[in-house]
Amino acid sequence: MKEILISNDDGYESPGLLALIEALRDLAHITVVAPSTEKSACGHSLTLTRPLSFISVGDDFYKLDDGTPSDCVYLALHSLFEERKPDLIISGINKGSNMGEDITYSGTAAAAMEGVLQGVPSIAISQVMDFTQPMGDFALASKAIRVLVEKIFAGDFPLNEREFLNVNVPYDIDTLEFAVTYAGYRYYANDAHLHRNPRGMEYYWLGLHPLEFKPRDNRKSLCDFEAIEQGMVSLTPVKLDMSAYKSMEKLRGWL
């Protein structure tokens, strides 16, 4: 039977994680290792300054005490899969999008990054949401990931070494249509909210940026933001090599 390792960055009790398990339960043997608390926007960080412990919460279901998504995948592969690696690692289903440069912040994407660094085909999946409305369910993302996993198990993983698949699913569509995309340029702002506690001490909450992007010219494919705007599931192949090859010659000239 196929083996799938599942993790996320929203924590082991996240409805998106539970929906992902339910969507794939009959396709493979599933092992879950997820953070004990929400680790959104933790990036590809590992915990090096304190010990980490697996805590069993069910059959082949563990929370990693104060671990990051990267910790979860790293330790799962080295402790739970010593003899045989899983066939696939899936991170999600994230509540909210992970598009454009947000991929570098994302703990959801980081779990998939860690997976491909360890030589395991990996997918990060996120359900785009309108946070001005009550949180919807994860039915569309569950349906999309099942289609993708069935296709992978019927053939092979479509990407090269050190490349993972970043999936974003729109929240307001009736039927699934997939689009292969590139990561767009998101507009960012410095949105931090100053508050004071009853003793006058200042503290900040970081704000949530609007989901706006900068179109790029002369591109043959849609970017991830454009696909979501058009009601399509965005499939972005992401590679870990972030070298700016087109700037190397310019840098040599500058030297």
PDB file of C-alpha atoms in Angstrom:
ATOM      1  CA  MET A   1       0.000   0.000   0.000  1.00  0.00           C
ATOM      2  CA  LYS A   2       1.203   3.520  -0.725  1.00  0.00           C
ATOM      3  CA  GLU A   3       2.473   5.642   2.150  1.00  0.00           C
ATOM      4  CA  ILE A   4       1.651   9.341   2.616  1.00  0.00           C
ATOM      5  CA  LEU A   5       3.149  11.601   5.276  1.00  0.00           C
ATOM      6  CA  ILE A   6       0.931  14.580   6.118  1.00  0.00           C
ATOM      7  CA  SER A   7       1.851  17.774   7.958  1.00  0.00           C
ATOM      8  CA  ASN A   8       0.735  21.419   8.043  1.00  0.00           C
ATOM      9  CA  ASP A   9       1.410  24.762   9.709  1.00  0.00           C
ATOM     10  CA  ASP A  10      -2.042  25.403  11.215  1.00  0.00           C
ATOM     11  CA  GLY A  11      -1.588  22.788  13.935  1.00  0.00           C
ATOM     12  CA  TYR A  12      -2.713  19.228  14.537  1.00  0.00           C
ATOM     13  CA  GLU A  13      -6.335  20.177  15.298  1.00  0.00           C
ATOM     14  CA  SER A  14      -6.823  22.245  12.133  1.00  0.00           C
ATOM     15  CA  PRO A  15     -10.021  21.476  10.172  1.00  0.00           C
ATOM     16  CA  GLY A  16      -7.983  21.616   6.960  1.00  0.00           C
ATOM     17  CA  LEU A  17      -5.623  18.892   8.176  1.00  0.00           C
ATOM     18  CA  LEU A  18      -8.521  16.671   9.236  1.00  0.00           C
ATOM     19  CA  ALA A  19     -10.232  17.231   5.876  1.00  0.00           C
ATOM     20  CA  LEU A  20      -7.041  16.227   4.049  1.00  0.00           C
ATOM     21  CA  ILE A  21      -6.773  13.000   6.039  1.00  0.00           C
ATOM     22  CA  GLU A  22     -10.396  12.135   5.290  1.00  0.00           C
ATOM     23  CA  ALA A  23      -9.992  12.868   1.560  1.00  0.00           C
ATOM     24  CA  LEU A  24      -7.047  10.461   1.179  1.00  0.00           C
ATOM     25  CA  ARG A  25      -7.757   7.814   3.805  1.00  0.00           C
ATOM     26  CA  ASP A  26      -8.703   5.097   1.303  1.00  0.00           C
ATOM     27  CA  LEU A  27      -5.845   5.834  -1.131  1.00  0.00           C
ATOM     28  CA  ALA A  28      -2.853   5.137   1.128  1.00  0.00           C
ATOM     29  CA  HIS A  29      -1.641   4.425   4.614  1.00  0.00           C
ATOM     30  CA  ILE A  30      -1.399   7.839   6.245  1.00  0.00           C
ATOM     31  CA  THR A  31       0.983   9.037   8.925  1.00  0.00           C
ATOM     32  CA  VAL A  32       0.426  12.494  10.383  1.00  0.00           C
ATOM     33  CA  VAL A  33       3.046  14.610  12.146  1.00  0.00           C
ATOM     34  CA  ALA A  34       1.880  18.175  12.712  1.00  0.00           C
ATOM     35  CA  PRO A  35       2.829  21.084  14.977  1.00  0.00           C
ATOM     36  CA  SER A  36       1.198  21.203  18.400  1.00  0.00           C
ATOM     37  CA  THR A  37       0.286  24.875  17.828  1.00  0.00           C
ATOM     38  CA  GLU A  38      -0.232  27.120  14.822  1.00  0.00           C
ATOM     39  CA  LYS A  39       3.038  27.955  13.058  1.00  0.00           C
ATOM     40  CA  SER A  40       1.783  30.116  10.182  1.00  0.00           C
ATOM     41  CA  ALA A  41       4.470  32.216   8.452  1.00  0.00           C
ATOM     42  CA  CYS A  42       7.302  30.413  10.259  1.00  0.00           C
ATOM     43  CA  GLY A  43       9.087  29.781   6.969  1.00  0.00           C
ATOM     44  CA  HIS A  44      11.553  26.942   6.491  1.00  0.00           C
ATOM     45  CA  SER A  45      12.824  27.022  10.064  1.00  0.00           C
ATOM     46  CA  LEU A  46      14.210  24.165  12.139  1.00  0.00           C
ATOM     47  CA  THR A  47      14.333  24.096  15.947  1.00  0.00           C
ATOM     48  CA  LEU A  48      17.975  23.905  17.073  1.00  0.00           C
ATOM     49  CA  THR A  49      17.858  25.394  20.577  1.00  0.00           C
ATOM     50  CA  ARG A  50      15.610  22.931  22.455  1.00  0.00           C
ATOM     51  CA  PRO A  51      14.619  19.254  22.272  1.00  0.00           C
ATOM     52  CA  LEU A  52      11.483  18.102  20.458  1.00  0.00           C
ATOM     53  CA  SER A  53       9.066  15.327  21.389  1.00  0.00           C
ATOM     54  CA  PHE A  54       6.476  13.310  19.481  1.00  0.00           C
ATOM     55  CA  ILE A  55       3.145  13.144  21.321  1.00  0.00           C
ATOM     56  CA  SER A  56       0.725  10.485  20.060  1.00  0.00           C
ATOM     57  CA  VAL A  57      -2.853  11.695  19.578  1.00  0.00           C
ATOM     58  CA  GLY A  58      -4.124   8.704  17.567  1.00  0.00           C
ATOM     59  CA  ASP A  59      -3.072   5.792  15.376  1.00  0.00           C
ATOM     60  CA  ASP A  60      -0.062   7.001  13.353  1.00  0.00           C
ATOM     61  CA  PHE A  61      -1.049  10.567  14.305  1.00  0.00           C
ATOM     62  CA  TYR A  62       1.451  12.687  16.238  1.00  0.00           C
ATOM     63  CA  LYS A  63       1.803  16.269  17.280  1.00  0.00           C
ATOM     64  CA  LEU A  64       5.331  17.621  17.621  1.00  0.00           C
ATOM     65  CA  ASP A  65       5.579  19.657  20.803  1.00  0.00           C
ATOM     66  CA  ASP A  66       6.240  23.260  19.709  1.00  0.00           C
ATOM     67  CA  GLY A  67       7.828  22.022  16.465  1.00  0.00           C
ATOM     68  CA  THR A  68       7.727  23.742  13.087  1.00  0.00           C
ATOM     69  CA  PRO A  69       6.411  22.104   9.895  1.00  0.00           C
ATOM     70  CA  SER A  70      10.006  21.548   8.764  1.00  0.00           C
ATOM     71  CA  ASP A  71      10.777  19.904  12.108  1.00  0.00           C
ATOM     72  CA  CYS A  72       7.760  17.638  11.625  1.00  0.00           C
ATOM     73  CA  VAL A  73       8.888  16.375   8.221  1.00  0.00           C
ATOM     74  CA  TYR A  74      12.571  16.173   9.157  1.00  0.00           C
ATOM     75  CA  LEU A  75      11.972  14.137  12.302  1.00  0.00           C
ATOM     76  CA  ALA A  76       9.222  11.980  10.793  1.00  0.00           C
ATOM     77  CA  LEU A  77      11.510  10.889   7.959  1.00  0.00           C
ATOM     78  CA  HIS A  78      14.398  10.173  10.311  1.00  0.00           C
ATOM     79  CA  SER A  79      12.412   8.502  13.096  1.00  0.00           C
ATOM     80  CA  LEU A  80       9.203   7.014  11.695  1.00  0.00           C
ATOM     81  CA  PHE A  81      10.375   6.148   8.172  1.00  0.00           C
ATOM     82  CA  GLU A  82      13.850   4.780   8.809  1.00  0.00           C
ATOM     83  CA  GLU A  83      13.424   1.710   6.588  1.00  0.00           C
ATOM     84  CA  ARG A  84      11.213   3.101   3.841  1.00  0.00           C
ATOM     85  CA  LYS A  85      10.460   6.660   2.812  1.00  0.00           C
ATOM     86  CA  PRO A  86       6.847   7.652   2.151  1.00  0.00           C
ATOM     87  CA  ASP A  87       5.699   7.748  -1.456  1.00  0.00           C
ATOM     88  CA  LEU A  88       4.381  11.275  -1.043  1.00  0.00           C
ATOM     89  CA  ILE A  89       4.396  14.153   1.453  1.00  0.00           C
ATOM     90  CA  ILE A  90       1.427  16.529   1.545  1.00  0.00           C
ATOM     91  CA  SER A  91       1.277  19.708   3.600  1.00  0.00           C
ATOM     92  CA  GLY A  92      -2.082  21.363   4.278  1.00  0.00           C
ATOM     93  CA  ILE A  93      -4.852  21.993   3.731  1.00  0.00           C
ATOM     94  CA  ASN A  94      -3.877  25.537   4.693  1.00  0.00           C
ATOM     95  CA  LYS A  95      -6.577  28.014   5.665  1.00  0.00           C
ATOM     96  CA  GLY A  96      -5.790  30.822   3.250  1.00  0.00           C
ATOM     97  CA  SER A  97      -3.648  31.176   0.151  1.00  0.00           C
ATOM     98  CA  ASN A  98       0.100  30.704  -0.292  1.00  0.00           C
ATOM     99  CA  MET A  99       0.891  32.506  -3.536  1.00  0.00           C
ATOM    100  CA  GLY A 100       3.635  34.716  -4.919  1.00  0.00           C
ATOM    101  CA  GLU A 101       6.417  35.580  -2.495  1.00  0.00           C
ATOM    102  CA  ASP A 102       4.237  34.377   0.378  1.00  0.00           C
ATOM    103  CA  ILE A 103       5.713  30.965  -0.442  1.00  0.00           C
ATOM    104  CA  THR A 104       8.887  32.081   1.346  1.00  0.00           C
ATOM    105  CA  TYR A 105       6.959  32.897   4.537  1.00  0.00           C
ATOM    106  CA  SER A 106       4.741  29.839   4.452  1.00  0.00           C
ATOM    107  CA  GLY A 107       5.140  26.976   6.900  1.00  0.00           C
ATOM    108  CA  THR A 108       2.827  24.974   4.639  1.00  0.00           C
ATOM    109  CA  ALA A 109       5.212  25.376   1.712  1.00  0.00           C
ATOM    110  CA  ALA A 110       8.209  24.785   3.998  1.00  0.00           C
ATOM    111  CA  ALA A 111       7.039  21.283   4.904  1.00  0.00           C
ATOM    112  CA  ALA A 112       6.975  20.453   1.182  1.00  0.00           C
ATOM    113  CA  MET A 113      10.391  22.083   0.761  1.00  0.00           C
ATOM    114  CA  GLU A 114      11.803  19.870   3.495  1.00  0.00           C
ATOM    115  CA  GLY A 115      10.235  16.848   1.838  1.00  0.00           C
ATOM    116  CA  VAL A 116      11.891  17.387  -1.527  1.00  0.00           C
ATOM    117  CA  LEU A 117      15.225  18.177   0.155  1.00  0.00           C
ATOM    118  CA  GLN A 118      14.949  14.694   1.646  1.00  0.00           C
ATOM    119  CA  GLY A 119      14.173  13.187  -1.762  1.00  0.00           C
ATOM    120  CA  VAL A 120      10.419  12.646  -1.336  1.00  0.00           C
ATOM    121  CA  PRO A 121       7.852  14.025  -3.847  1.00  0.00           C
ATOM    122  CA  SER A 122       5.913  16.724  -2.020  1.00  0.00           C
ATOM    123  CA  ILE A 123       2.818  18.912  -2.368  1.00  0.00           C
ATOM    124  CA  ALA A 124       1.693  22.005  -0.479  1.00  0.00           C
ATOM    125  CA  ILE A 125      -2.036  22.739  -0.759  1.00  0.00           C
ATOM    126  CA  SER A 126      -3.932  25.835   0.374  1.00  0.00           C
ATOM    127  CA  GLN A 127      -7.591  26.822   0.312  1.00  0.00           C
ATOM    128  CA  VAL A 128      -7.969  30.484  -0.658  1.00  0.00           C
ATOM    129  CA  MET A 129     -10.441  32.184   1.674  1.00  0.00           C
ATOM    130  CA  ASP A 130     -12.293  35.456   2.061  1.00  0.00           C
ATOM    131  CA  PHE A 131     -11.478  36.301   5.664  1.00  0.00           C
ATOM    132  CA  THR A 132     -14.215  38.951   5.764  1.00  0.00           C
ATOM    133  CA  GLN A 133     -16.712  36.063   5.653  1.00  0.00           C
ATOM    134  CA  PRO A 134     -17.256  33.090   7.983  1.00  0.00           C
ATOM    135  CA  MET A 135     -14.708  30.354   7.312  1.00  0.00           C
ATOM    136  CA  GLY A 136     -15.916  27.910   4.694  1.00  0.00           C
ATOM    137  CA  ASP A 137     -15.182  24.227   4.489  1.00  0.00           C
ATOM    138  CA  PHE A 138     -12.340  22.483   2.660  1.00  0.00           C
ATOM    139  CA  ALA A 139     -14.463  20.454   0.253  1.00  0.00           C
ATOM    140  CA  LEU A 140     -13.010  21.979  -2.930  1.00  0.00           C
ATOM    141  CA  ALA A 141      -9.409  21.568  -1.800  1.00  0.00           C
ATOM    142  CA  SER A 142     -10.153  18.011  -0.641  1.00  0.00           C
ATOM    143  CA  LYS A 143     -11.563  17.179  -4.062  1.00  0.00           C
ATOM    144  CA  ALA A 144      -8.593  18.792  -5.843  1.00  0.00           C
ATOM    145  CA  ILE A 145      -5.928  16.974  -3.819  1.00  0.00           C
ATOM    146  CA  ARG A 146      -7.659  13.640  -4.317  1.00  0.00           C
ATOM    147  CA  VAL A 147      -7.613  14.140  -8.099  1.00  0.00           C
ATOM    148  CA  LEU A 148      -3.901  14.991  -8.006  1.00  0.00           C
ATOM    149  CA  VAL A 149      -2.916  12.107  -5.730  1.00  0.00           C
ATOM    150  CA  GLU A 150      -4.848   9.576  -7.817  1.00  0.00           C
ATOM    151  CA  LYS A 151      -3.056  10.843 -10.911  1.00  0.00           C
ATOM    152  CA  ILE A 152       0.355  10.635  -9.210  1.00  0.00           C
ATOM    153  CA  PHE A 153      -0.256   7.112  -7.937  1.00  0.00           C
ATOM    154  CA  ALA A 154      -1.501   6.020 -11.363  1.00  0.00           C
ATOM    155  CA  GLY A 155       1.675   7.315 -13.011  1.00  0.00           C
ATOM    156  CA  ASP A 156       4.442   9.339 -11.429  1.00  0.00           C
ATOM    157  CA  PHE A 157       5.257  12.681  -9.828  1.00  0.00           C
ATOM    158  CA  PRO A 158       5.530  15.287 -12.606  1.00  0.00           C
ATOM    159  CA  LEU A 159       8.427  17.371 -11.213  1.00  0.00           C
ATOM    160  CA  ASN A 160      12.203  17.101 -10.952  1.00  0.00           C
ATOM    161  CA  GLU A 161      14.411  16.739  -7.884  1.00  0.00           C
ATOM    162  CA  ARG A 162      14.158  19.583  -5.356  1.00  0.00           C
ATOM    163  CA  GLU A 163      10.915  20.820  -6.885  1.00  0.00           C
ATOM    164  CA  PHE A 164       7.557  20.706  -5.114  1.00  0.00           C
ATOM    165  CA  LEU A 165       4.014  21.371  -6.268  1.00  0.00           C
ATOM    166  CA  ASN A 166       2.302  24.396  -4.727  1.00  0.00           C
ATOM    167  CA  VAL A 167      -1.488  24.164  -5.055  1.00  0.00           C
ATOM    168  CA  ASN A 168      -3.975  26.956  -4.379  1.00  0.00           C
ATOM    169  CA  VAL A 169      -7.727  26.349  -4.639  1.00  0.00           C
ATOM    170  CA  PRO A 170     -10.342  29.107  -5.173  1.00  0.00           C
ATOM    171  CA  TYR A 171     -13.204  29.266  -2.698  1.00  0.00           C
ATOM    172  CA  ASP A 172     -16.123  30.133  -4.968  1.00  0.00           C
ATOM    173  CA  ILE A 173     -16.151  27.699  -7.900  1.00  0.00           C
ATOM    174  CA  ASP A 174     -18.578  24.935  -8.884  1.00  0.00           C
ATOM    175  CA  THR A 175     -16.251  22.696 -10.906  1.00  0.00           C
ATOM    176  CA  LEU A 176     -12.525  22.011 -10.799  1.00  0.00           C
ATOM    177  CA  GLU A 177     -10.360  23.380 -13.602  1.00  0.00           C
ATOM    178  CA  PHE A 178      -6.578  23.238 -13.228  1.00  0.00           C
ATOM    179  CA  ALA A 179      -4.043  25.769 -14.514  1.00  0.00           C
ATOM    180  CA  VAL A 180      -0.246  25.450 -14.519  1.00  0.00           C
ATOM    181  CA  THR A 181       1.043  28.771 -13.207  1.00  0.00           C
ATOM    182  CA  TYR A 182       4.130  30.674 -12.112  1.00  0.00           C
ATOM    183  CA  ALA A 183       4.445  32.474  -8.765  1.00  0.00           C
ATOM    184  CA  GLY A 184       3.232  36.047  -9.148  1.00  0.00           C
ATOM    185  CA  TYR A 185       4.470  39.280  -7.591  1.00  0.00           C
ATOM    186  CA  ARG A 186       2.360  40.233  -4.593  1.00  0.00           C
ATOM    187  CA  TYR A 187       2.024  43.819  -3.388  1.00  0.00           C
ATOM    188  CA  TYR A 188       3.267  44.211   0.186  1.00  0.00           C
ATOM    189  CA  ALA A 189       2.842  46.948   2.741  1.00  0.00           C
ATOM    190  CA  ASN A 190       4.121  47.607   6.236  1.00  0.00           C
ATOM    191  CA  ASP A 191       0.901  47.093   8.186  1.00  0.00           C
ATOM    192  CA  ALA A 192       1.490  46.912  11.944  1.00  0.00           C
ATOM    193  CA  HIS A 193      -1.036  47.953  14.586  1.00  0.00           C
ATOM    194  CA  LEU A 194       0.200  49.623  17.759  1.00  0.00           C
ATOM    195  CA  HIS A 195      -1.623  48.884  21.036  1.00  0.00           C
ATOM    196  CA  ARG A 196      -0.983  49.479  24.736  1.00  0.00           C
ATOM    197  CA  ASN A 197      -1.738  47.217  27.646  1.00  0.00           C
ATOM    198  CA  PRO A 198      -3.346  48.558  30.879  1.00  0.00           C
ATOM    199  CA  ARG A 199       0.127  49.408  32.220  1.00  0.00           C
ATOM    200  CA  GLY A 200       0.993  51.464  29.156  1.00  0.00           C
ATOM    201  CA  MET A 201       3.415  49.006  27.592  1.00  0.00           C
ATOM    202  CA  GLU A 202       3.382  49.158  23.795  1.00  0.00           C
ATOM    203  CA  TYR A 203       2.953  46.082  21.624  1.00  0.00           C
ATOM    204  CA  TYR A 204       2.200  45.392  17.961  1.00  0.00           C
ATOM    205  CA  TRP A 205      -0.009  43.070  15.931  1.00  0.00           C
ATOM    206  CA  LEU A 206       1.110  42.545  12.353  1.00  0.00           C
ATOM    207  CA  GLY A 207      -1.669  43.266   9.864  1.00  0.00           C
ATOM    208  CA  LEU A 208      -3.001  41.137   7.021  1.00  0.00           C
ATOM    209  CA  HIS A 209      -2.167  42.459   3.561  1.00  0.00           C
ATOM    210  CA  PRO A 210      -4.843  42.485   0.849  1.00  0.00           C
ATOM    211  CA  LEU A 211      -4.462  39.767  -1.788  1.00  0.00           C
ATOM    212  CA  GLU A 212      -3.292  42.066  -4.597  1.00  0.00           C
ATOM    213  CA  PHE A 213      -0.628  41.354  -7.187  1.00  0.00           C
ATOM    214  CA  LYS A 214       1.481  43.047  -9.860  1.00  0.00           C
ATOM    215  CA  PRO A 215       0.883  41.684 -13.390  1.00  0.00           C
ATOM    216  CA  ARG A 216       3.961  40.828 -15.432  1.00  0.00           C
ATOM    217  CA  ASP A 217       4.212  41.280 -19.188  1.00  0.00           C
ATOM    218  CA  ASN A 218       5.340  38.767 -21.817  1.00  0.00           C
ATOM    219  CA  ARG A 219       4.367  35.655 -19.878  1.00  0.00           C
ATOM    220  CA  LYS A 220       2.901  32.659 -21.685  1.00  0.00           C
ATOM    221  CA  SER A 221       1.227  31.290 -18.539  1.00  0.00           C
ATOM    222  CA  LEU A 222      -1.023  32.737 -15.896  1.00  0.00           C
ATOM    223  CA  CYS A 223       0.418  33.549 -12.512  1.00  0.00           C
ATOM    224  CA  ASP A 224      -1.104  31.935  -9.431  1.00  0.00           C
ATOM    225  CA  PHE A 225      -3.106  35.071  -8.544  1.00  0.00           C
ATOM    226  CA  GLU A 226      -4.573  35.281 -12.063  1.00  0.00           C
ATOM    227  CA  ALA A 227      -5.635  31.624 -12.017  1.00  0.00           C
ATOM    228  CA  ILE A 228      -7.460  32.121  -8.716  1.00  0.00           C
ATOM    229  CA  GLU A 229      -9.126  35.286 -10.038  1.00  0.00           C
ATOM    230  CA  GLN A 230     -10.373  33.259 -13.009  1.00  0.00           C
ATOM    231  CA  GLY A 231     -11.731  30.479 -10.803  1.00  0.00           C
ATOM    232  CA  MET A 232      -9.059  27.860 -11.566  1.00  0.00           C
ATOM    233  CA  VAL A 233      -6.971  25.687  -9.266  1.00  0.00           C
ATOM    234  CA  SER A 234      -3.399  26.978  -9.442  1.00  0.00           C
ATOM    235  CA  LEU A 235      -0.599  24.406  -9.816  1.00  0.00           C
ATOM    236  CA  THR A 236       2.801  26.072  -9.424  1.00  0.00           C
ATOM    237  CA  PRO A 237       6.010  24.036  -9.730  1.00  0.00           C
ATOM    238  CA  VAL A 238       8.448  25.543  -7.224  1.00  0.00           C
ATOM    239  CA  LYS A 239      12.193  24.893  -7.176  1.00  0.00           C
ATOM    240  CA  LEU A 240      14.448  25.501  -4.202  1.00  0.00           C
ATOM    241  CA  ASP A 241      17.297  26.940  -6.285  1.00  0.00           C
ATOM    242  CA  MET A 242      16.724  30.688  -5.860  1.00  0.00           C
ATOM    243  CA  SER A 243      19.807  31.755  -7.836  1.00  0.00           C
ATOM    244  CA  ALA A 244      19.206  34.786 -10.071  1.00  0.00           C
ATOM    245  CA  TYR A 245      20.923  33.329 -13.130  1.00  0.00           C
ATOM    246  CA  LYS A 246      20.070  36.271 -15.406  1.00  0.00           C
ATOM    247  CA  SER A 247      21.926  38.627 -13.046  1.00  0.00           C
ATOM    248  CA  MET A 248      25.157  36.634 -12.804  1.00  0.00           C
ATOM    249  CA  GLU A 249      26.793  38.238 -15.833  1.00  0.00           C
ATOM    250  CA  LYS A 250      25.748  41.707 -14.607  1.00  0.00           C
ATOM    251  CA  LEU A 251      27.314  40.931 -11.234  1.00  0.00           C
ATOM    252  CA  ARG A 252      30.563  39.812 -12.906  1.00  0.00           C
ATOM    253  CA  GLY A 253      30.646  43.069 -14.810  1.00  0.00           C
ATOM    254  CA  TRP A 254      30.018  45.033 -11.632  1.00  0.00           C
ATOM    255  CA  LEU A 255      32.986  43.277  -9.969  1.00  0.00           C
TER     256      LEU A 255
END
